[in-house]
Each structure stands twice: as structure tokens, then as C-alpha cells.
mmCIF file of N, CA and C in Angstrom:
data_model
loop_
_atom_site.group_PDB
_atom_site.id
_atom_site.type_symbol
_atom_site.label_atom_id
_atom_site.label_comp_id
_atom_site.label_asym_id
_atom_site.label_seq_id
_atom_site.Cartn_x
_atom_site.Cartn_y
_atom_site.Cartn_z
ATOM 1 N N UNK A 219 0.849 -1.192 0.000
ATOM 2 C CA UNK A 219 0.000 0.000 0.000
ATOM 3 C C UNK A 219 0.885 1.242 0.000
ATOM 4 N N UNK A 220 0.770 2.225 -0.998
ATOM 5 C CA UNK A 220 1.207 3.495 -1.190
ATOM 6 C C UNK A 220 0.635 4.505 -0.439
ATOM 7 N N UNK A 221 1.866 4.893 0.748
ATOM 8 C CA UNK A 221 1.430 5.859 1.796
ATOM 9 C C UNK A 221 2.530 7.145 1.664
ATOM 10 N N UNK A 222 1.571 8.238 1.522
ATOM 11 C CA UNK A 222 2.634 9.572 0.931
ATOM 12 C C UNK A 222 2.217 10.372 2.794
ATOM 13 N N UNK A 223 3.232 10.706 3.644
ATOM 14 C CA UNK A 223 2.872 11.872 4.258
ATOM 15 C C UNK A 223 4.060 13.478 4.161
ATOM 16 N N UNK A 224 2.839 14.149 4.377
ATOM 17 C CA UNK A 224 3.654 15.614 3.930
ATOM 18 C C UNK A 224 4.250 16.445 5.334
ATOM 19 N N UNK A 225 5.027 16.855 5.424
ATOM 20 C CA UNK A 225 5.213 17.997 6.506
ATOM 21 C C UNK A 225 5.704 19.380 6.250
ATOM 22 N N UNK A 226 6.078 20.099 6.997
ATOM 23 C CA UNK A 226 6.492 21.297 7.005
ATOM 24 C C UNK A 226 5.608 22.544 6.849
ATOM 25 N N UNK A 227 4.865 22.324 6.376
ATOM 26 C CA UNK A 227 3.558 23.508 6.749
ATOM 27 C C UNK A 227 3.745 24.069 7.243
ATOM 28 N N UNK A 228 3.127 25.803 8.065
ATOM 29 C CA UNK A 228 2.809 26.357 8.873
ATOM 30 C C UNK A 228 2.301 27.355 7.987
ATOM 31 N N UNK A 229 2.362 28.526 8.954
ATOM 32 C CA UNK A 229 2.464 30.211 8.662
ATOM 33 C C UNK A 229 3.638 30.838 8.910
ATOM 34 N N UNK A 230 3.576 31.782 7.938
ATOM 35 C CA UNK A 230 4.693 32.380 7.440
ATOM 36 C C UNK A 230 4.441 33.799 6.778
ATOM 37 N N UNK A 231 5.021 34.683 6.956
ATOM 38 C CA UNK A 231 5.311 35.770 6.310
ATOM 39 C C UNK A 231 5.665 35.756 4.648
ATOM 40 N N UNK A 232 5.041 37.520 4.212
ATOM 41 C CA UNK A 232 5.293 37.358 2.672
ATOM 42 C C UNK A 232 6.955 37.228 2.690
ATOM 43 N N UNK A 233 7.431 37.082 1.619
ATOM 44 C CA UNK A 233 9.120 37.045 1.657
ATOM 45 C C UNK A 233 9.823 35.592 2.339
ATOM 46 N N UNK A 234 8.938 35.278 3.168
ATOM 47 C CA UNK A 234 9.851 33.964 3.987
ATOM 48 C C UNK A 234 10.288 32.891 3.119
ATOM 49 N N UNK A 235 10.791 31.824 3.737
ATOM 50 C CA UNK A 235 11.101 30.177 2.934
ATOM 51 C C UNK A 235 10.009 29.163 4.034
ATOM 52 N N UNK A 236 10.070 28.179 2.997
ATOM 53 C CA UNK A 236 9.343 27.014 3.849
ATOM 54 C C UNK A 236 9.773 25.816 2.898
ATOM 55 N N UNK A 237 9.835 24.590 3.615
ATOM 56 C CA UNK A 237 10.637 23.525 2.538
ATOM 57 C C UNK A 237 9.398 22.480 3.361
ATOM 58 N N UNK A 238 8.857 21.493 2.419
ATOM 59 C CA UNK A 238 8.135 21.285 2.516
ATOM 60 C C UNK A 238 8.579 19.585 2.225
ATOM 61 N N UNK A 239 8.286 18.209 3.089
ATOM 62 C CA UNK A 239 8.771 17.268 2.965
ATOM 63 C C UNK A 239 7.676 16.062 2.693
ATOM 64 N N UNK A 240 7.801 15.375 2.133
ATOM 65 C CA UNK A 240 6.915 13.961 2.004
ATOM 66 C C UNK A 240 7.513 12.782 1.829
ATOM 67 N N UNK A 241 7.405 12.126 3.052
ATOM 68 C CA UNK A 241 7.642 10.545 2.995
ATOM 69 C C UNK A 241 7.156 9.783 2.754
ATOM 70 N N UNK A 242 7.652 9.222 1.816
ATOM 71 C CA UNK A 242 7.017 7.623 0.751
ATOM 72 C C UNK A 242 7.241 6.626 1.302
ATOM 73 N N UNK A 243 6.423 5.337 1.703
ATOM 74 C CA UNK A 243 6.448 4.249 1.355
ATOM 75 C C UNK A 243 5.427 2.898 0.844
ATOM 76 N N UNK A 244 5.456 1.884 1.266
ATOM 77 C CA UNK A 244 4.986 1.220 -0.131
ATOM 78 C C UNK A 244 5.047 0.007 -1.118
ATOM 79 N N UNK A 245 6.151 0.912 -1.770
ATOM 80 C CA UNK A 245 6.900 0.513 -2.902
ATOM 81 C C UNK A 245 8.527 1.552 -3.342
ATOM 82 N N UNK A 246 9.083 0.819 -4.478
ATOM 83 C CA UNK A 246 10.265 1.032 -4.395
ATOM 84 C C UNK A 246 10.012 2.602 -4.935
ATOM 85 N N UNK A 247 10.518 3.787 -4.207
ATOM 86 C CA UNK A 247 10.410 5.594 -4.406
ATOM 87 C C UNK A 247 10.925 5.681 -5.530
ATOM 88 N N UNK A 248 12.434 5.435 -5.944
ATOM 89 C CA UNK A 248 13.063 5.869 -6.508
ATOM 90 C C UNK A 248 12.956 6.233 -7.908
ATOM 91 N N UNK A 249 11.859 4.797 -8.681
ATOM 92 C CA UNK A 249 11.812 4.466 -10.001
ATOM 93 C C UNK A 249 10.725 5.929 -9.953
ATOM 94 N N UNK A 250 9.801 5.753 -9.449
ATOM 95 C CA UNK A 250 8.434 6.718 -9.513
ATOM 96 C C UNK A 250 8.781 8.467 -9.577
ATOM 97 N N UNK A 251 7.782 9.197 -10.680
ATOM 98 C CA UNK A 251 7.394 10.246 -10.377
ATOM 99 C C UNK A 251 7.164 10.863 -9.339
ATOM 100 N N UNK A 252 7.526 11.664 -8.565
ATOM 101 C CA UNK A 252 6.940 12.804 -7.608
ATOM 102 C C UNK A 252 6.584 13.912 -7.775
ATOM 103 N N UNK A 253 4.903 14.561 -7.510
ATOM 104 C CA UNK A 253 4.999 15.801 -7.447
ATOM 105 C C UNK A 253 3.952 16.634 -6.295
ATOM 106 N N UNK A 254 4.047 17.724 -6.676
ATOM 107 C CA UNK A 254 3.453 18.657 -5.690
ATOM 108 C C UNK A 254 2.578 19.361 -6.365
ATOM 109 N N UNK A 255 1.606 19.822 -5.400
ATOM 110 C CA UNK A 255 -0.077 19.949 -5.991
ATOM 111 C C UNK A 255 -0.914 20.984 -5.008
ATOM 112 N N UNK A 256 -1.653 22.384 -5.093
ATOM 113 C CA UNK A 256 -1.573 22.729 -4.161
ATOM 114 C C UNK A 256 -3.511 22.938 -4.334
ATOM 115 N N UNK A 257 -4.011 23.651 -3.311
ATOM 116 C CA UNK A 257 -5.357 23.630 -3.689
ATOM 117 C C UNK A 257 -5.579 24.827 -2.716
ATOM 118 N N UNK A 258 -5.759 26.062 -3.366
ATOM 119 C CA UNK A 258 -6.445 27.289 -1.974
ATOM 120 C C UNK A 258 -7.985 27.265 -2.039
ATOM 121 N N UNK A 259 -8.286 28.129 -0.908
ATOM 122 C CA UNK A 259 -9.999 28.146 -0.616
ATOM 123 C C UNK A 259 -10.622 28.815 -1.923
ATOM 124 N N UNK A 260 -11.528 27.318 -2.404
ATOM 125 C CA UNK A 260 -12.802 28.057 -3.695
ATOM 126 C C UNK A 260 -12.097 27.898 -4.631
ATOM 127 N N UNK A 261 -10.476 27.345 -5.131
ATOM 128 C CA UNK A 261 -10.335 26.871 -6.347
ATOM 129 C C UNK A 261 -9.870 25.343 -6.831
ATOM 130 N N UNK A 262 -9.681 25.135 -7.465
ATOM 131 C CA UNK A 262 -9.372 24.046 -8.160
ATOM 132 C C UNK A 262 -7.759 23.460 -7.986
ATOM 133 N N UNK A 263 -7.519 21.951 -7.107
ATOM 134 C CA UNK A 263 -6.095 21.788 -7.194
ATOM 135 C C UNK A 263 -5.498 22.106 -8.462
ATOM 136 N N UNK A 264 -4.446 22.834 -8.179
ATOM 137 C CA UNK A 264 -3.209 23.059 -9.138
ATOM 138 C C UNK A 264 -1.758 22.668 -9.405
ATOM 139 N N UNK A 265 -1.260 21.988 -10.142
ATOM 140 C CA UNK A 265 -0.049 21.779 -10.135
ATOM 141 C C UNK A 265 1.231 22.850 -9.687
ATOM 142 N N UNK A 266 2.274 21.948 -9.106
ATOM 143 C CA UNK A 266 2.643 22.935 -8.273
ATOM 144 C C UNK A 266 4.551 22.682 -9.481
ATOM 145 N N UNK A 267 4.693 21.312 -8.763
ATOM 146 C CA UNK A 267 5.925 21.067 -9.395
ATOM 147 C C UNK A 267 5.957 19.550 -9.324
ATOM 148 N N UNK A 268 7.015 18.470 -10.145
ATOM 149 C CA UNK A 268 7.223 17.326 -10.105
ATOM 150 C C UNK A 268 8.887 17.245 -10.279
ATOM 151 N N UNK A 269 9.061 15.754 -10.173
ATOM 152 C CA UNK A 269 10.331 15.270 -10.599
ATOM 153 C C UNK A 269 9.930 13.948 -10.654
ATOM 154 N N UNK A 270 10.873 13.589 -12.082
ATOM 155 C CA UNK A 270 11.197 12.102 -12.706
ATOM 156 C C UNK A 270 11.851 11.420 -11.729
ATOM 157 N N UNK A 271 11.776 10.290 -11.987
ATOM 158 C CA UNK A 271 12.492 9.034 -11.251
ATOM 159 C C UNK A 271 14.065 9.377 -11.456
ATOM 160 N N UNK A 272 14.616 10.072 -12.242
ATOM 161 C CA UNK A 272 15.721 10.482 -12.700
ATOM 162 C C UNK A 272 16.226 12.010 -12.199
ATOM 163 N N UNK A 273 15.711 12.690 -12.069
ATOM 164 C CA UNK A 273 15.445 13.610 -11.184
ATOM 165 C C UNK A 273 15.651 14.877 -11.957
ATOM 166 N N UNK A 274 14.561 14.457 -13.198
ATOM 167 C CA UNK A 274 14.032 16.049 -13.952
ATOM 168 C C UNK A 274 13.038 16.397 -13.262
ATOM 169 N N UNK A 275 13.328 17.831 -12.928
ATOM 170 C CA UNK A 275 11.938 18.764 -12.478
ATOM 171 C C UNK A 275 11.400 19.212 -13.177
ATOM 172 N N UNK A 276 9.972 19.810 -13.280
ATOM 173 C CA UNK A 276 8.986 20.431 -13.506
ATOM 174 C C UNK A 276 8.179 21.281 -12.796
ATOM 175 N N UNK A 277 8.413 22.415 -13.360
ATOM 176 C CA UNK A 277 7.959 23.489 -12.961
ATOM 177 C C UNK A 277 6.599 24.074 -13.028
ATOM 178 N N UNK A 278 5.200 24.816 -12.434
ATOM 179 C CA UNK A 278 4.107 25.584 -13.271
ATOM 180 C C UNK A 278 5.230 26.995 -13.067
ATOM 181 N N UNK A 279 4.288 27.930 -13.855
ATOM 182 C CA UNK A 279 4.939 29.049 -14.174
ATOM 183 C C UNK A 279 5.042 30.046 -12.853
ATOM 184 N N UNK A 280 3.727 29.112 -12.094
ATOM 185 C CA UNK A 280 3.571 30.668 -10.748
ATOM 186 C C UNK A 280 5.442 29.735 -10.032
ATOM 187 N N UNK A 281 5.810 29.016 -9.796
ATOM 188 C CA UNK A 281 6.892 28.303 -9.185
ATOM 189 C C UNK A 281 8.182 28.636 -9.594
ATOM 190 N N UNK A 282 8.121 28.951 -11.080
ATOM 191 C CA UNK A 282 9.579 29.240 -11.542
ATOM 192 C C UNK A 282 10.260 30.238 -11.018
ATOM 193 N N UNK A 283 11.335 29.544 -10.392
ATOM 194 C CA UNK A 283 12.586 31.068 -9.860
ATOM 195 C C UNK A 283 12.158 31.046 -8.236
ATOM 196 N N UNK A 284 11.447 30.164 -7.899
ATOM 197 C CA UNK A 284 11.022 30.913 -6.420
ATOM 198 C C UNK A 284 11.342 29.151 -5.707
ATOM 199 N N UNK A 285 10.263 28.090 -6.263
ATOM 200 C CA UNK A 285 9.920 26.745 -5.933
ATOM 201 C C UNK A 285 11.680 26.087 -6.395
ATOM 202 N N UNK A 286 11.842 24.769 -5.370
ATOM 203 C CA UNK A 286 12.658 23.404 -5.607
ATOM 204 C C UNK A 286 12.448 22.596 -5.253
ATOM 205 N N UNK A 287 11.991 21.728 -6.450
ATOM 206 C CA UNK A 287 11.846 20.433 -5.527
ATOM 207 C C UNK A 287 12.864 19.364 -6.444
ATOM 208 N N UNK A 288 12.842 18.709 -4.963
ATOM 209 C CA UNK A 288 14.109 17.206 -4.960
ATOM 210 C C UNK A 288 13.512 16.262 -4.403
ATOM 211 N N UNK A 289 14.761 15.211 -4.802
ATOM 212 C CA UNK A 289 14.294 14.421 -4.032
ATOM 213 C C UNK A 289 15.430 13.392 -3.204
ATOM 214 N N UNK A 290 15.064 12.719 -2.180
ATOM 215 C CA UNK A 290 16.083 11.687 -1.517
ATOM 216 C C UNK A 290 15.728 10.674 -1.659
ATOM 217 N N UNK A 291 16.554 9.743 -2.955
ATOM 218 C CA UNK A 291 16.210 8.233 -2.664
ATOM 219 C C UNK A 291 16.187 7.356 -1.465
ATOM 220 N N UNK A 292 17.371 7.923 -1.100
ATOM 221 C CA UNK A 292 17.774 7.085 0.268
ATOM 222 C C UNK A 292 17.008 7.227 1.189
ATOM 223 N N UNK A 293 16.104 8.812 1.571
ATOM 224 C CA UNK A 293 15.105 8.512 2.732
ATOM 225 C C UNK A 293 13.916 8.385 2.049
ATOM 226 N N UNK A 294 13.534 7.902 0.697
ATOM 227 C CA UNK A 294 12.542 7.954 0.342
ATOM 228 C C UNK A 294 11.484 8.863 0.744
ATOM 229 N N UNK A 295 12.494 10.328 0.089
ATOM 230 C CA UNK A 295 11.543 11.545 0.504
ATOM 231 C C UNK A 295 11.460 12.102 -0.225
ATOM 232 N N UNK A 296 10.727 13.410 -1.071
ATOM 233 C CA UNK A 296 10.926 14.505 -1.533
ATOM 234 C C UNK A 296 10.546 15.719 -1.043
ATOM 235 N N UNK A 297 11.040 16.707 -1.612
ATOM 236 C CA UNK A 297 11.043 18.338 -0.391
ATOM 237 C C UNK A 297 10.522 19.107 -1.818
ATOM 238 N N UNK A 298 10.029 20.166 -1.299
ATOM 239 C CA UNK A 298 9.935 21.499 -2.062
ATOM 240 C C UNK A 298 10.316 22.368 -1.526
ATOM 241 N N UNK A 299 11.632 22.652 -1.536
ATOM 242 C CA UNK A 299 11.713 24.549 -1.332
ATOM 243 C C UNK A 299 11.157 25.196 -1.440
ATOM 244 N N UNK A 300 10.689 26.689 -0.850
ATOM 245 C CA UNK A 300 9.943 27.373 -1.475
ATOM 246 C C UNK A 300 10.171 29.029 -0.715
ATOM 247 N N UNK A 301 10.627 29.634 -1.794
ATOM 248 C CA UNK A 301 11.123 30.830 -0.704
ATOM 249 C C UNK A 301 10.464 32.412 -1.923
ATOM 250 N N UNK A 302 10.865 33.334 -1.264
ATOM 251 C CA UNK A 302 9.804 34.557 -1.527
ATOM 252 C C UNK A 302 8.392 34.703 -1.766
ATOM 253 N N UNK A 303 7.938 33.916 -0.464
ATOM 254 C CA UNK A 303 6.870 33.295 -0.736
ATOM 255 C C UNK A 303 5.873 34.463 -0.813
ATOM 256 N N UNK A 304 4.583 33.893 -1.225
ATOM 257 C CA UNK A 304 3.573 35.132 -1.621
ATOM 258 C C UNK A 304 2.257 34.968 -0.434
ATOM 259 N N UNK A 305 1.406 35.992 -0.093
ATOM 260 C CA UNK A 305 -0.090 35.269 0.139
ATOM 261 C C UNK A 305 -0.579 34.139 -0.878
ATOM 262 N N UNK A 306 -0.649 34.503 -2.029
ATOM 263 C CA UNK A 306 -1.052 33.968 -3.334
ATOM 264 C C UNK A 306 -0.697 32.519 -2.686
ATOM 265 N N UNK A 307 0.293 32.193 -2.302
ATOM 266 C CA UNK A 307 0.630 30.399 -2.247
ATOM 267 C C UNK A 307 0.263 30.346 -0.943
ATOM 268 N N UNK A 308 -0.536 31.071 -0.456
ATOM 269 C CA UNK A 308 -1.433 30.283 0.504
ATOM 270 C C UNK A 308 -2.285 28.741 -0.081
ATOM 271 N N UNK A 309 -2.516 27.860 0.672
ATOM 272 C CA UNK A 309 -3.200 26.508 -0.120
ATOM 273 C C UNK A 309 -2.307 25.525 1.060
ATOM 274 N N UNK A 310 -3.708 24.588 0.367
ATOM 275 C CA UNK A 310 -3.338 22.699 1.049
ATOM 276 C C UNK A 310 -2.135 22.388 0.070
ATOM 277 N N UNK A 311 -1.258 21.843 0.923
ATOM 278 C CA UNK A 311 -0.496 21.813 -0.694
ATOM 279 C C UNK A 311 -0.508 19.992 -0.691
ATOM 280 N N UNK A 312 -0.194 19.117 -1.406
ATOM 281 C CA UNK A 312 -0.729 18.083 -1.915
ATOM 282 C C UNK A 312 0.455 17.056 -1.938
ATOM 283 N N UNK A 313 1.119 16.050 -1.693
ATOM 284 C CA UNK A 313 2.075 15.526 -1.811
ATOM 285 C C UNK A 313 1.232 14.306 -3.202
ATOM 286 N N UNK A 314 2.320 14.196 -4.087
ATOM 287 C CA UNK A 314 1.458 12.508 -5.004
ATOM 288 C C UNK A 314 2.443 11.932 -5.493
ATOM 289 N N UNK A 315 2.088 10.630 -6.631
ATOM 290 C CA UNK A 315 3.039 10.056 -6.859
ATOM 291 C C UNK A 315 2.785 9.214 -8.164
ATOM 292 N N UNK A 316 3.516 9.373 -8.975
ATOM 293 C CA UNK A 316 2.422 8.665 -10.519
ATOM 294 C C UNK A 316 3.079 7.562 -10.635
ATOM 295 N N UNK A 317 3.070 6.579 -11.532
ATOM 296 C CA UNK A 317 2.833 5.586 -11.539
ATOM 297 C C UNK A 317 3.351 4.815 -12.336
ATOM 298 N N UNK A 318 4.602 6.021 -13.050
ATOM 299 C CA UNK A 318 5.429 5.641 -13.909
ATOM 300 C C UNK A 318 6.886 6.508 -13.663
ATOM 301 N N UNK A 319 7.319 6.282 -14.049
ATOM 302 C CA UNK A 319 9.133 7.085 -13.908
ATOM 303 C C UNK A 319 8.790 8.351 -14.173
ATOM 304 N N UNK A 320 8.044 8.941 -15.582
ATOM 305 C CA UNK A 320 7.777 10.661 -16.348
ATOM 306 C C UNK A 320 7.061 11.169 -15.515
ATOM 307 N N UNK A 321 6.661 12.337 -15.759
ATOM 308 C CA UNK A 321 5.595 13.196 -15.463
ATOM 309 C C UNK A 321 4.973 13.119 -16.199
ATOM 310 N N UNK A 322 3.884 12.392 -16.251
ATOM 311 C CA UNK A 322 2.608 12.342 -17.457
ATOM 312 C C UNK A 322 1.442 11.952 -16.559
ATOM 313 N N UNK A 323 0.539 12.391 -17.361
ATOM 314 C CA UNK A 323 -0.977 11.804 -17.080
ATOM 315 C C UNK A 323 -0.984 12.870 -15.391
ATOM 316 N N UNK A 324 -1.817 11.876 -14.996
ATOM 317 C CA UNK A 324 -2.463 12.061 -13.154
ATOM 318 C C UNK A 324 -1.736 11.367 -12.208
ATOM 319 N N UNK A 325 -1.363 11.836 -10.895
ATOM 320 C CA UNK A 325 -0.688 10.780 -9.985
ATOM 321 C C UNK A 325 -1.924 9.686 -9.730
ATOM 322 N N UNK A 326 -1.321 8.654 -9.448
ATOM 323 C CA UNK A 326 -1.820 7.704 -9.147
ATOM 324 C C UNK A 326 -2.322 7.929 -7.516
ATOM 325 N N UNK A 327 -1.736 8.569 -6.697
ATOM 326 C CA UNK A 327 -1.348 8.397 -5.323
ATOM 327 C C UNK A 327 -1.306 9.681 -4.844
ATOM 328 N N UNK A 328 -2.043 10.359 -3.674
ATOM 329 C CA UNK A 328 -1.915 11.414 -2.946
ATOM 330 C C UNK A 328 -1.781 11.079 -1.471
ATOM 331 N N UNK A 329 -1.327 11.986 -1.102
ATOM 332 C CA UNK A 329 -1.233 12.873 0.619
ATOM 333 C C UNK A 329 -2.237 13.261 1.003
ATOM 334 N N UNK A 330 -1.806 13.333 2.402
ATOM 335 C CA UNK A 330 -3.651 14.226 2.855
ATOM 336 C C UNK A 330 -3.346 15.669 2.424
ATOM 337 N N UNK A 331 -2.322 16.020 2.955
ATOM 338 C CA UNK A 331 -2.215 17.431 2.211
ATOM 339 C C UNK A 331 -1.595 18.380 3.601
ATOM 340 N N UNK A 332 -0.892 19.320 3.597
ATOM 341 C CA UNK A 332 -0.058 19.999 4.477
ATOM 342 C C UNK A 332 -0.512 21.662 4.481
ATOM 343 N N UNK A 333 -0.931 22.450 5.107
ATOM 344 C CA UNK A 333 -1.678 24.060 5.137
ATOM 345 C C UNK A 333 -0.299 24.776 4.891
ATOM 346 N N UNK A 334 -0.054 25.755 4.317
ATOM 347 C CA UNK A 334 0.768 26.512 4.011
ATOM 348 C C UNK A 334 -0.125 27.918 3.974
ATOM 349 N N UNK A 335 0.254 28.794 4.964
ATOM 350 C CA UNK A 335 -0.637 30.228 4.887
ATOM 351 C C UNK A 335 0.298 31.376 4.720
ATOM 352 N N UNK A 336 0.180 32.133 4.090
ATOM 353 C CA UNK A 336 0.901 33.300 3.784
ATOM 354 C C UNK A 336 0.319 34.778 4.141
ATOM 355 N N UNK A 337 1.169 35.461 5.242
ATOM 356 C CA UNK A 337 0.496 36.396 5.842
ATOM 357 C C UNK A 337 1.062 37.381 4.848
ATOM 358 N N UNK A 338 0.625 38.522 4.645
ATOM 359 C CA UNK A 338 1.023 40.053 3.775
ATOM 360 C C UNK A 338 1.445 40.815 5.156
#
């Protein structure tokens, strides 16, 4: 059984960092996709960022220059950096996990999800 949990959440100031962690297990982490997914009040989850089993990232555009995400085979984890942060990235943010090595399609697999609030 594929169990994703997320941490690092809180509140935080505009400008701050927050790195954001999810531990996999399961099955073997390494081969699999990871990504991050966020969802604020009244809209629609949004892609946040991923990485290949190989460890290409993927970016959305609100993330570029600001978001990082990695990953640790060895603790079968992945993190998102995330620094100059905005209100705007206030949201649940989403830990998942697809179901193949790429970033394609839908994760197969989610997190409950971690609060990230951004004060102005």
C-alpha cells in the first residue's frame, strides 16, 4: 500500500522560505514520479511542481525562480523549497506520486495534504 505523508507547513510571512517534505512508502520511491499539488480556498487543485524518477523537475509558471523540488532516494523523501513566498501560495499543498518514472498523465497516489498560509 502506497502511503505519501507531507510535513512542514505552517504560517509564514510574505518574503519567507518554507521547505516542505513527504515521505514515501509502499513501494520502491526511486523508479516513480513525484509531485506537488496545491489547492487554496474556492479553487481548483493546481499543479505545483514534479520530478522524474531520474530527477528532472517540472515546474508551473507561478513556481519558476522561487519553488525546488528534490528528491532523496535514500530517505525515500521529496522536499519542495519554497522561498519569496507570496499570500497567493497560501493553499493545502498536496504531496502525489504517478505511476510511472515521467511526469505524465495524473498521480496515481496522494497525501492528505499539508496548510501553508501566507500572511502580507
Amino acid at each position: 500500500q502506497v502511503q505519501l505523508a507531507e510535513s512542514g507547513g505552517g504560517l509564514v510571512q510574505a518574503g519567507d522560505s518554507l521547505r516542505l517534505s513527504c515521505a514515501a512508502s509502499g513501494r520502491t520511491f526511486s523508479w516513480y514520479a513525484m509531485g506537488w499539488f496545491r489547492q487554496a480556498p474556492g479553487k481548483e487543485r493546481e499543479f505545483v511542481a514534479a520530478i522524474t524518477g531520474a530527477g528532472s523537475p517540472h515546474y508551473a509558471d507561478s513556481a519558476k525562480g522561487r519553488f525546488t523540488i528534490s528528491r532523496d532516494n535514500a530517505k525515500n523523501t521529496v522536499y519542495l523549497q519554497m522561498s519569496s513566498l507570496k499570500p497567493e501560495d497560501t493553499a493545502v499543498y498536496y504531496c502525489a506520486t504517478y505511476n510511472i518514472t515521467l511526469v505524465m498523465g495524473d498521480p496515481a497516489y496522494w497525501g492528505q495534504g499539508t496548510q501553508v498560509t501566507v500572511s502580507s
